[in-house]
mmCIF file of C-alpha atoms in Angstrom:
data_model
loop_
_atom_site.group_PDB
_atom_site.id
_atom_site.type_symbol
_atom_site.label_atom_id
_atom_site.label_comp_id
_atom_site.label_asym_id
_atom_site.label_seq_id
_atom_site.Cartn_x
_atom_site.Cartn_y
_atom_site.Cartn_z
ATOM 1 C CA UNK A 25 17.257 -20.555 0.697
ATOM 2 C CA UNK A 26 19.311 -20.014 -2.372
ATOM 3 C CA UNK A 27 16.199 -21.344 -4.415
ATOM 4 C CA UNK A 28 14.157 -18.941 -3.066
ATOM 5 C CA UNK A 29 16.737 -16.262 -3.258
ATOM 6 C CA UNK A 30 16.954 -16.833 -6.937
ATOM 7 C CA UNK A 31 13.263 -16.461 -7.194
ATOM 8 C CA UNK A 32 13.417 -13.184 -5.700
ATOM 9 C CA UNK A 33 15.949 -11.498 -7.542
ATOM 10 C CA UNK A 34 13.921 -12.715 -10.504
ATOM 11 C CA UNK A 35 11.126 -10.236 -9.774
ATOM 12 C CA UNK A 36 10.725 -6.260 -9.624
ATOM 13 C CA UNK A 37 10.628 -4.371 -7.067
ATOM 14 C CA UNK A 38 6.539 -3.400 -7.437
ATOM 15 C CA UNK A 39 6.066 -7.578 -8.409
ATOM 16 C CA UNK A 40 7.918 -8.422 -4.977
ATOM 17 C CA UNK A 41 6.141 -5.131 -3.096
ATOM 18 C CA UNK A 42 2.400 -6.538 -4.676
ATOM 19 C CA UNK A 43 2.939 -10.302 -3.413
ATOM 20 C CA UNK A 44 4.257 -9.641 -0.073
ATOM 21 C CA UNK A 45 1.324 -6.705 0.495
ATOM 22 C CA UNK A 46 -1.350 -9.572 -0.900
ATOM 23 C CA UNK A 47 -0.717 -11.668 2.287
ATOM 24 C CA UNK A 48 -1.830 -8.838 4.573
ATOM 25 C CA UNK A 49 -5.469 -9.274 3.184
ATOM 26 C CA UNK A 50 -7.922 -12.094 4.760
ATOM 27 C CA UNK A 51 -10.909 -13.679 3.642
ATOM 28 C CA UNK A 52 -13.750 -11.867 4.000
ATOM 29 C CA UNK A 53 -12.050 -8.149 4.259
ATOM 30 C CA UNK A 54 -13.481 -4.808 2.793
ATOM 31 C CA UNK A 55 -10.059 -3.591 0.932
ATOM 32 C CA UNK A 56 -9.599 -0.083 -0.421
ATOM 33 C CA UNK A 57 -6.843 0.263 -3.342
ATOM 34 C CA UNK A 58 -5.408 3.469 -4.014
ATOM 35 C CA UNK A 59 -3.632 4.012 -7.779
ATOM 36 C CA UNK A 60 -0.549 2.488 -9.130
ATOM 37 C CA UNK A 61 0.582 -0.552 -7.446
ATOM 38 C CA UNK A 62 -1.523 -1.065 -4.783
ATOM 39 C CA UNK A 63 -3.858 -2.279 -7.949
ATOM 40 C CA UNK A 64 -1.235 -5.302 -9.048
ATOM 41 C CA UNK A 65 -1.846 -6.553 -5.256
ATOM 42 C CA UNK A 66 -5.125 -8.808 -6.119
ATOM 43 C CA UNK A 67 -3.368 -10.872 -8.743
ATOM 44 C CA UNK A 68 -1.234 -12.276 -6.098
ATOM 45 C CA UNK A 69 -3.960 -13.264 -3.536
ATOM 46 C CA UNK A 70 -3.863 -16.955 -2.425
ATOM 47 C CA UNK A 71 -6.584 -19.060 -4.011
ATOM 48 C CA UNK A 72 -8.223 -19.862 -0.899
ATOM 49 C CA UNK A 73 -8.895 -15.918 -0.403
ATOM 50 C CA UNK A 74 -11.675 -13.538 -1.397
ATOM 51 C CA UNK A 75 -11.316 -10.065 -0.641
ATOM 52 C CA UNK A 76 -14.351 -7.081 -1.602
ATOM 53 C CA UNK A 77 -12.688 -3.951 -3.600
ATOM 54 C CA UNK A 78 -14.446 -0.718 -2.814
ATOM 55 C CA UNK A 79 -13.662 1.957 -4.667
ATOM 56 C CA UNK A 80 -14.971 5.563 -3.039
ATOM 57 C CA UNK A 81 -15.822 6.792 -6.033
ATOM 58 C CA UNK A 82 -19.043 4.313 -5.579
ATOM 59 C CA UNK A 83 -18.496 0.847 -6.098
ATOM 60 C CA UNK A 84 -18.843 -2.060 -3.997
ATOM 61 C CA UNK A 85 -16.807 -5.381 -5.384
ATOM 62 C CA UNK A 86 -14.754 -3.753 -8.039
ATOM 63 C CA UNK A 87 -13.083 -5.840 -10.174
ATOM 64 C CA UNK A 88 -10.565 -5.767 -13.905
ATOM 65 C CA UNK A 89 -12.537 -5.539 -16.641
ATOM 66 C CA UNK A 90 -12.358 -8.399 -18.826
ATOM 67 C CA UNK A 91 -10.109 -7.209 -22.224
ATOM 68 C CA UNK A 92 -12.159 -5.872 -24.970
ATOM 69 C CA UNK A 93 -15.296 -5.804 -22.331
ATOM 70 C CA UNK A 94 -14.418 -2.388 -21.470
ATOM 71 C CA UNK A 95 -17.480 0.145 -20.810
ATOM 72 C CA UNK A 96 -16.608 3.567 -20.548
ATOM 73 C CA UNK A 97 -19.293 4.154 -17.788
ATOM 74 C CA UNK A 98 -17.355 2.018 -15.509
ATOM 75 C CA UNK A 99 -14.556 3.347 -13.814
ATOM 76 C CA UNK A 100 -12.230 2.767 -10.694
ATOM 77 C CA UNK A 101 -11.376 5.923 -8.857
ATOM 78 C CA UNK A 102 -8.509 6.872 -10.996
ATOM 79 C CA UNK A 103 -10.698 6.839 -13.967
ATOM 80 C CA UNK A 104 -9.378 3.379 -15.027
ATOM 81 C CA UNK A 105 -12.135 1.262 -16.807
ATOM 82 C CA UNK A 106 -13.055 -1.578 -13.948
ATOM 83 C CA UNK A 107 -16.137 -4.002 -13.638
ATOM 84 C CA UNK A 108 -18.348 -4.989 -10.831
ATOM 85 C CA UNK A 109 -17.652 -8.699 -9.490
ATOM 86 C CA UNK A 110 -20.773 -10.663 -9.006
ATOM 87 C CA UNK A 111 -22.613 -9.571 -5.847
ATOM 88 C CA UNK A 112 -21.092 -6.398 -6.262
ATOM 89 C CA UNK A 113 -23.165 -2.953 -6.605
ATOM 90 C CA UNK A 114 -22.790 0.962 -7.436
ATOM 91 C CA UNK A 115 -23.761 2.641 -4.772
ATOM 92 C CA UNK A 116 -23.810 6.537 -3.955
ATOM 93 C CA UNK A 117 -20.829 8.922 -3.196
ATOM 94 C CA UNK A 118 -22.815 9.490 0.208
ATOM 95 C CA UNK A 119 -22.841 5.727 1.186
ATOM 96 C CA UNK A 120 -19.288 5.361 -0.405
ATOM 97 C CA UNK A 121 -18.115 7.625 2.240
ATOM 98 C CA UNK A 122 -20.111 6.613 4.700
ATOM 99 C CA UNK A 123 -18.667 3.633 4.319
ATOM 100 C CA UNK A 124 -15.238 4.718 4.826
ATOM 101 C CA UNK A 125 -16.202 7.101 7.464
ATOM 102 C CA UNK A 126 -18.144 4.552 9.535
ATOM 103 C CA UNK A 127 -15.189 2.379 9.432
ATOM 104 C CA UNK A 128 -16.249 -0.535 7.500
ATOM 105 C CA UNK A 129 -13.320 -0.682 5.170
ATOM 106 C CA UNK A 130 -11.008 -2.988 7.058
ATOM 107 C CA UNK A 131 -8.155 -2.091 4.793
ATOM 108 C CA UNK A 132 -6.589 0.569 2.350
ATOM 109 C CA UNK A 133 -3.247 -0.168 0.390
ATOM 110 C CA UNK A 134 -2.245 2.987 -0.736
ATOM 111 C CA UNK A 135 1.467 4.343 -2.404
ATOM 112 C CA UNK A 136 2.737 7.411 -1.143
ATOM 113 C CA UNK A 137 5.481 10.740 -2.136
ATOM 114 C CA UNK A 138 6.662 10.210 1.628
ATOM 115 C CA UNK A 139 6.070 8.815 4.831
ATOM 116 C CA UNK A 140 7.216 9.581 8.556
ATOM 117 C CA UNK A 141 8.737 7.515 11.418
ATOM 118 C CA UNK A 142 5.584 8.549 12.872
ATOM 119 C CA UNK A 143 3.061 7.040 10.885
ATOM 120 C CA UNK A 144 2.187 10.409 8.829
ATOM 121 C CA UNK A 145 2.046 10.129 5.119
ATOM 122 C CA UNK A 146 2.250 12.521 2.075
ATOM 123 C CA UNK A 147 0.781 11.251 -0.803
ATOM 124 C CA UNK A 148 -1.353 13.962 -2.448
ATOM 125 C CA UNK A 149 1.005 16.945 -3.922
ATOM 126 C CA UNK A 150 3.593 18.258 -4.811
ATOM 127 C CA UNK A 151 4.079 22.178 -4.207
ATOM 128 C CA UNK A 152 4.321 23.858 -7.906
ATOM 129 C CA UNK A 153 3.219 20.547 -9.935
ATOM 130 C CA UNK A 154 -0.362 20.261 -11.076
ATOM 131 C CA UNK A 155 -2.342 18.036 -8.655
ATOM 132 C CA UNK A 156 -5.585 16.473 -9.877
ATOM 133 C CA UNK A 157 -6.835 16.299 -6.546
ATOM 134 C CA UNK A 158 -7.011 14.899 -3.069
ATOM 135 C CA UNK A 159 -9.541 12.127 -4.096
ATOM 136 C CA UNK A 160 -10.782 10.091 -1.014
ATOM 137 C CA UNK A 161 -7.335 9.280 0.233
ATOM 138 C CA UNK A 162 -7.798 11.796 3.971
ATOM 139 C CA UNK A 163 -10.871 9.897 4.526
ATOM 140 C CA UNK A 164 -9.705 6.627 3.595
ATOM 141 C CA UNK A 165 -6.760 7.464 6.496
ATOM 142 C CA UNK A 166 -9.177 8.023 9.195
ATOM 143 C CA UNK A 167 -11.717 6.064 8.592
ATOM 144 C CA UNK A 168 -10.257 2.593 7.811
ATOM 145 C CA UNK A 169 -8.879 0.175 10.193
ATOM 146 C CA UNK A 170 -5.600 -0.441 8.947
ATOM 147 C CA UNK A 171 -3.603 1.937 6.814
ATOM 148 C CA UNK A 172 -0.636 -0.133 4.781
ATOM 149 C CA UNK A 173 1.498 1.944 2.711
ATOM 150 C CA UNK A 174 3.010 -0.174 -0.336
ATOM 151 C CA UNK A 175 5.966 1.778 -2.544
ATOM 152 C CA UNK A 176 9.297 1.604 -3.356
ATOM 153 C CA UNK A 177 11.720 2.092 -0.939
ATOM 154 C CA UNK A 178 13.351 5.336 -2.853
ATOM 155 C CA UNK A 179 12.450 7.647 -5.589
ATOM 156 C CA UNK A 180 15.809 7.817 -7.866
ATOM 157 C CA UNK A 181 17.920 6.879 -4.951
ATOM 158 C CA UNK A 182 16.067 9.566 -2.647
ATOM 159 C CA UNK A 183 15.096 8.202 0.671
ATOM 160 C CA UNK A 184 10.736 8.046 1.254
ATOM 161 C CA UNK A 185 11.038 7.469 4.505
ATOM 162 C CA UNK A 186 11.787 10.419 6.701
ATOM 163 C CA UNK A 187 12.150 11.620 9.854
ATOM 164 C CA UNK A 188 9.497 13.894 8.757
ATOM 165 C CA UNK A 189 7.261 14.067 5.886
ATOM 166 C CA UNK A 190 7.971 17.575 3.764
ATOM 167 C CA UNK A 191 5.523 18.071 1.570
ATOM 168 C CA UNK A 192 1.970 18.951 2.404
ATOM 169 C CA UNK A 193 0.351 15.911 4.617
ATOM 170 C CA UNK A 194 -2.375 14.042 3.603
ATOM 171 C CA UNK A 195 -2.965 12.700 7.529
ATOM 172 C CA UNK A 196 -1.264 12.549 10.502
ATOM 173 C CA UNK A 197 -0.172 9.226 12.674
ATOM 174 C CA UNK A 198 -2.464 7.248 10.407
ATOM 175 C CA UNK A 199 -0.210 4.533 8.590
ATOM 176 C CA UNK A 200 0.184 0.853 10.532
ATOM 177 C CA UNK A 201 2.408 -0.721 8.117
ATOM 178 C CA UNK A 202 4.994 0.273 5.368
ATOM 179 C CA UNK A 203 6.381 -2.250 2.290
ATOM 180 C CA UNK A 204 8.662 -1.904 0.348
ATOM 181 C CA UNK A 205 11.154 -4.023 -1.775
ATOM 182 C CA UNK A 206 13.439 -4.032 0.831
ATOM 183 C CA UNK A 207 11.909 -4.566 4.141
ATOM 184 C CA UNK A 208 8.397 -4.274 6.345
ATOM 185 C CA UNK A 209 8.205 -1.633 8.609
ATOM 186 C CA UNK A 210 5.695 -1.664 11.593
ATOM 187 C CA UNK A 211 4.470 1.614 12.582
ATOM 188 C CA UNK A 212 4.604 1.726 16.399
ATOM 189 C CA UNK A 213 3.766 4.089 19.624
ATOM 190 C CA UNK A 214 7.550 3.810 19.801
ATOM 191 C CA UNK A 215 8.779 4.529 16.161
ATOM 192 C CA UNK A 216 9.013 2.278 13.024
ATOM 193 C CA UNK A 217 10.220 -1.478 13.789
ATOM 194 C CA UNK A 218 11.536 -4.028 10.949
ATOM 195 C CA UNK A 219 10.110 -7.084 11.238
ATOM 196 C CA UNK A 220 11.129 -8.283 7.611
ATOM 197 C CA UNK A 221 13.933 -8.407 5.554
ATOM 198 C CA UNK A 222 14.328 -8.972 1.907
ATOM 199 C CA UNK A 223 17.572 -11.882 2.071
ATOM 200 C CA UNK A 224 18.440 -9.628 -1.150
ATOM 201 C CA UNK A 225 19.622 -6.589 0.850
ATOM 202 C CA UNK A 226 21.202 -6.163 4.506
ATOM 203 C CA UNK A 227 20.160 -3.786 7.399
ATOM 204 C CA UNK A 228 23.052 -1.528 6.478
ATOM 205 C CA UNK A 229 21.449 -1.208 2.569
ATOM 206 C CA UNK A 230 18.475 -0.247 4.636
ATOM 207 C CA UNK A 231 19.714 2.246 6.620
ATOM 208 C CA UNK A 232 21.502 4.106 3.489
ATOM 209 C CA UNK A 233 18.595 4.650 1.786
ATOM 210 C CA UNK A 234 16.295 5.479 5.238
ATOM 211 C CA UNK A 235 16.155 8.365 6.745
ATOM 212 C CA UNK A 236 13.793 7.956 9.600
ATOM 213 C CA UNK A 237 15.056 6.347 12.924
ATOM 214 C CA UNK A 238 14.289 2.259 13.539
ATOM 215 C CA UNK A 239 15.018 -0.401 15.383
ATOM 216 C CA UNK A 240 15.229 -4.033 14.250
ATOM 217 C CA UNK A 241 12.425 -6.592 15.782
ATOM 218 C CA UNK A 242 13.780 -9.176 18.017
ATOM 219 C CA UNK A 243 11.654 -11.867 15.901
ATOM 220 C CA UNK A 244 13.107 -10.101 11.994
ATOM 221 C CA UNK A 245 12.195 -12.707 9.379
ATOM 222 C CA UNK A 246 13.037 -13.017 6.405
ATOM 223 C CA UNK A 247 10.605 -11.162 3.789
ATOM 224 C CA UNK A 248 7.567 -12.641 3.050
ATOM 225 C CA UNK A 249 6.855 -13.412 -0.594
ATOM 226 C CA UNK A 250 3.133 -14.821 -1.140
#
């Protein structure tokens, strides 16, 4: 315990948010990553696991480009240079979506401006700032099978997680899971449950900094750290 303690008070918050989302993801899944740190959560996949990265602005088995082996040409959604993975392709924005749509994207790891005890996530704007754009993100809600929000657990010391989202919504009831440094949330018919808890913090560090209603699992571990 104290070993492991040690390890995690080693690590940032986005390094301990990246390994713990990494063992959500199977062999064999169809992930989605959306900017920021959702794209650190590869590095931290078990050997033994091989994920495909689609990327809806048309690629099929995305992957970091090598250093110095940038191409200009080649770009994740965000713009980011990126490379194609052997096997992978480039593919269409129409079969991109229809991808997404069809619901053949098992997962997509996404960081968000706020999310709701209900499972409904703002992520896109905020009112007076200049926004590049929606991108693919109110597709990617709807159309994938699971919807795992990965973030920190406060933005300068300002709660994330709300009763209810305030700035303009991205979706509704979409998210399934929420991590953060601190703890994982389950998103549930009920209301958000904690099944995890980082031995760093308590439930009362959790509650000051959350303002949404939850109740603590039965079966709370302690946080998973791949």
């Amino acid at each position: 315990m104290g070993e492991a303690l040690n390890a995690l008070e080693a690590r940032s918050a986005k390094e301990i948010i990246a390994r713990r989302t990494a063992l959500e993801l199977k062999d064999g899944m169809v992930v989605n990553l959306g900017i920021g740190l959702p794209t650190l959560v590869p590095q931290y996949l078990p050997a033994d696991i091989r994920v495909t990265i689609q990327s809806e602005n048309g690629v099929i088995g995305l992957d970091k480009a090598p250093e110095g082996a940038q191409h200009a040409y080649v770009t994740d959604a965000s713009g980011k240079t990126a490379a194609v993975s052997t096997g992978g392709a480039f593919i269409d924005s129409v079969t991109s979506f229809g991808l997404i749509r069809g619901g053949h994207v098992d997962v997509t790891i996404l960081g968000s401006l706020q999310v709701d005890q209900e499972g409904s996530l703002a992520n896109w704007m905020i009112p007076g700032k200049k926004t590049p754009g929606m991108g693919g993100a109110m597709d990617l809600l709807v159309g994938v099978r699971q919807v795992i929000v990965a973030m920190e657990h406060t933005a300068r010391g300002i709660p994330k997680i709300l009763k209810k989202c305030t700035l303009p919504l991205t979706a509704v009831h979409c998210v399934t899971k929420i991590i953060t440094e601190m703890c994982v949330f389950e998103v549930t018919d009920a209301g958000l449950v904690m099944t995890e808890l980082n031995p760093q913090y308590t439930i009362a560090d959790v509650q000051a900094v959350t303002e949404a209603d939850f109740t603590i699992s039965d079966y709370l571990t302690e946080m998973k750290i791949a």
